Short mmCIF file of C-alpha atoms in Angstrom, two decimals:
data_model
loop_
_atom_site.label_atom_id
_atom_site.label_comp_id
_atom_site.label_asym_id
_atom_site.label_seq_id
_atom_site.Cartn_x
_atom_site.Cartn_y
_atom_site.Cartn_z
CA MET A 1 -6.24 9.81 -4.85
CA ALA A 2 -4.65 6.53 -5.91
CA GLU A 3 -6.47 3.42 -4.80
CA GLN A 4 -4.34 0.81 -3.05
CA LYS A 5 -4.13 -2.72 -4.38
CA PRO A 6 -5.67 -5.43 -2.22
CA MET A 7 -2.74 -6.88 -0.27
CA CYS A 8 -2.60 -9.18 2.73
CA VAL A 9 -0.54 -6.70 4.78
CA ILE A 10 -3.34 -4.08 4.77
CA CYS A 11 -6.31 -6.45 5.04
CA ALA A 12 -8.57 -6.25 8.08
CA TRP A 13 -8.69 -10.08 8.22
CA ARG A 14 -4.90 -10.61 8.15
CA ALA A 15 -4.73 -11.87 11.76
CA THR A 16 -7.12 -14.79 11.21
CA CYS A 17 -6.92 -15.34 7.44
CA GLN A 18 -6.45 -18.90 6.19
CA LYS A 19 -5.62 -17.74 2.64
CA GLN A 20 -2.93 -15.29 3.67
CA PHE A 21 -0.19 -14.91 1.06
CA SER A 22 -1.42 -18.03 -0.79
CA LEU A 23 -2.95 -16.26 -3.79
CA LYS A 24 -0.96 -16.08 -7.01
CA ALA A 25 0.08 -12.77 -8.54
CA GLY A 26 -2.85 -11.02 -10.16
CA GLN A 27 -5.52 -12.91 -8.22
CA LYS A 28 -7.90 -10.93 -6.05
CA CYS A 29 -8.97 -12.25 -2.67
CA PRO A 30 -12.76 -12.32 -2.34
CA ASP A 31 -12.48 -11.69 1.41
CA PHE A 32 -10.28 -8.57 1.18
CA VAL A 33 -11.39 -5.58 3.24
CA LYS A 34 -8.98 -2.67 3.79
CA ASP A 35 -8.09 -2.18 7.44
CA VAL A 36 -9.20 1.35 8.35
CA THR A 37 -6.45 1.64 10.98
CA VAL A 38 -3.77 1.43 8.26
CA LYS A 39 -3.28 4.88 6.77
CA THR A 40 -1.53 5.97 3.59
CA GLU A 41 1.10 8.71 3.60
CA GLU A 42 -1.45 11.03 1.99
CA GLU A 43 -3.94 10.41 4.82
CA GLU A 44 -1.23 10.94 7.45
CA ASP A 45 -0.14 14.23 5.84
CA LYS A 46 -3.73 15.47 5.71
CA GLU A 47 -4.26 14.53 9.36
CA ALA A 48 -1.04 16.32 10.38
CA GLU A 49 -2.12 19.49 8.57
CA GLU A 50 -5.50 19.43 10.33
CA GLU A 51 -3.79 19.08 13.72
CA LYS A 52 -1.64 22.16 13.02
CA LYS A 53 -4.73 24.34 12.54
#
């Protein structure tokens, strides 16, 4: 499974973040936490297969 890069659009803090989109390319935000409600295509496919069973 490929790990996603920390990006503002999938961060759990994106609604209240003061640093949003202000970091330069290559910098990592120390506050980044992946939002568990945002799913990858792989996770969606796996969930769809489980629902079919």
